[in-house]
XYZ file of C-alpha atoms in Angstrom:
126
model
C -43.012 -85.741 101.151
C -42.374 -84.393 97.549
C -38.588 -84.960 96.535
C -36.796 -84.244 93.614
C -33.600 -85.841 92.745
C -31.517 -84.593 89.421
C -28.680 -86.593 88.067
C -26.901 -87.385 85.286
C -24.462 -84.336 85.256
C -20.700 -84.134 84.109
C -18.190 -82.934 82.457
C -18.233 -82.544 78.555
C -15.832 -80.551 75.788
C -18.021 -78.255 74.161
C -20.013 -79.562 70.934
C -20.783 -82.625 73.129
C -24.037 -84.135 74.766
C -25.499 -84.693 78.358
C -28.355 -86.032 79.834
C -29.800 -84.734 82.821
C -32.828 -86.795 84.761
C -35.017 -85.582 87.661
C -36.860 -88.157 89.278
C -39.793 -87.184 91.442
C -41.898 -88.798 94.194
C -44.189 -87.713 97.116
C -46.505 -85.938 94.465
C -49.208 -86.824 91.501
C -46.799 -86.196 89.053
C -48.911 -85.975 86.032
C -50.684 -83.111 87.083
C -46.821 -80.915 88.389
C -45.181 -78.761 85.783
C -41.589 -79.535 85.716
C -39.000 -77.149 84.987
C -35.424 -77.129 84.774
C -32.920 -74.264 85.859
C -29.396 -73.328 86.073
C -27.248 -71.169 88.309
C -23.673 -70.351 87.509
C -21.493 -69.119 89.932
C -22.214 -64.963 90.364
C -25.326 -65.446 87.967
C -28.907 -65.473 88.793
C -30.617 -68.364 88.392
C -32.207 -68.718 84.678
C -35.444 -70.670 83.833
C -33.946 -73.254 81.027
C -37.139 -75.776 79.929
C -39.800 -77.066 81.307
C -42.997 -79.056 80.645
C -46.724 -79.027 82.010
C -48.264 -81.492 83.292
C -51.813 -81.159 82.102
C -51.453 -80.202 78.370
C -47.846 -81.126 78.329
C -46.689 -77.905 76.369
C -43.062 -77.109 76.686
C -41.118 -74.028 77.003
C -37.139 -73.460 76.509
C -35.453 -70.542 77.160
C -33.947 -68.872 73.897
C -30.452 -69.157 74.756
C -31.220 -73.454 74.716
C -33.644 -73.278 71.924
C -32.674 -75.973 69.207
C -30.042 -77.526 71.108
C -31.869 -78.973 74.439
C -34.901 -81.168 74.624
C -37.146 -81.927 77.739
C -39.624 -84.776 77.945
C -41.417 -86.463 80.107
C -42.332 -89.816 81.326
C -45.201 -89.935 83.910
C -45.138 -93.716 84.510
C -41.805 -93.516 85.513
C -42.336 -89.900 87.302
C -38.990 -88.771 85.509
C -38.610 -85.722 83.534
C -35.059 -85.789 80.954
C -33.331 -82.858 79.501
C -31.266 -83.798 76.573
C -28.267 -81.268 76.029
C -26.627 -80.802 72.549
C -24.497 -78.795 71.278
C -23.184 -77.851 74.244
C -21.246 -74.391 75.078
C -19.419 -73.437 77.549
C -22.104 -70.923 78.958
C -23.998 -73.724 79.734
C -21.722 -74.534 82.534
C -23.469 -74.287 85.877
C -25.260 -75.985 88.011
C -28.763 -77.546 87.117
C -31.931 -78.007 89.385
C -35.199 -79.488 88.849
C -38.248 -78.270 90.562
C -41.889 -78.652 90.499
C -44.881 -76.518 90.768
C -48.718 -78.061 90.915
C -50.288 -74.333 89.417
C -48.103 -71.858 87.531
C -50.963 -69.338 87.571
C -50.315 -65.805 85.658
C -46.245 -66.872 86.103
C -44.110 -66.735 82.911
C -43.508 -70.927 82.885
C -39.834 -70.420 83.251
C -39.614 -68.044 85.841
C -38.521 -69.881 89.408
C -40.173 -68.061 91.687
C -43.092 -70.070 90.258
C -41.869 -73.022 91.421
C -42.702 -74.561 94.929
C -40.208 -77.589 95.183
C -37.009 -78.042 94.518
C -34.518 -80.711 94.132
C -30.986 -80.783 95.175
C -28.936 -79.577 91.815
C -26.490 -81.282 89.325
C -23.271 -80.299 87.942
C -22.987 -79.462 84.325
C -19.388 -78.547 82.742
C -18.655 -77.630 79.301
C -15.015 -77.462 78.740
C -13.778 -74.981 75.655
């Protein structure tokens, strides 16, 4: 059974840092592109990072650009988001999810994505 778990979410004053995790098992990780998203309340949800499995090439959406980094650890079948620089538009709520072939999809759109894991609170306080 492929589960994803996210953690590591808070509350932070804006300028700060977070950390977000998403652990994964049930799957052959290596070869799953992992992305991360966010949904604030009365917003769609918005493709944020994510990173393939079998090249490993990573994509951020421009609004994160220079202030988030995702990596990813296959051993350990965890994928991290670091958050700098945090604003308070980043406040929502963060999921991770998984897809094995993103196919003619834009890499950080979520329809692409065919697992998800239950999401993680992120607040940035002004």
């Amino acid at each position: 059974e492929v589960q994803l778990q996210a953690s590591g979410g808070g509350l932070v004053q804006a300028g700060g840092s977070l950390r977000v995790s998403c652990a994964a098992s049930g799957f052959i990780f290596d070869h799953y592109t992992i992305g991360w998203f966010r949904q604030a309340p009365g917003k769609e949800r918005e493709g944020v990072s994510c990173i393939k499995g079998h090249d490993g090439n990573i994509y951020y959406a421009d609004t994160v650009k220079g202030r988030f980094t995702i990596s990813r650890d296959n051993a350990k079948k965890t994928v991290v988001l670091q958050m700098n620089s945090l604003k308070p538009e980043d406040t929502a709520v963060y999921y991770c999810a998984a897809v094995s072939l993103i196919g003619d999809y834009d890499p950080l759109d979520w329809v692409a994505y065919t697992h998800w894991g239950r999401g993680t609170q992120v607040t940035v306080s002004s």
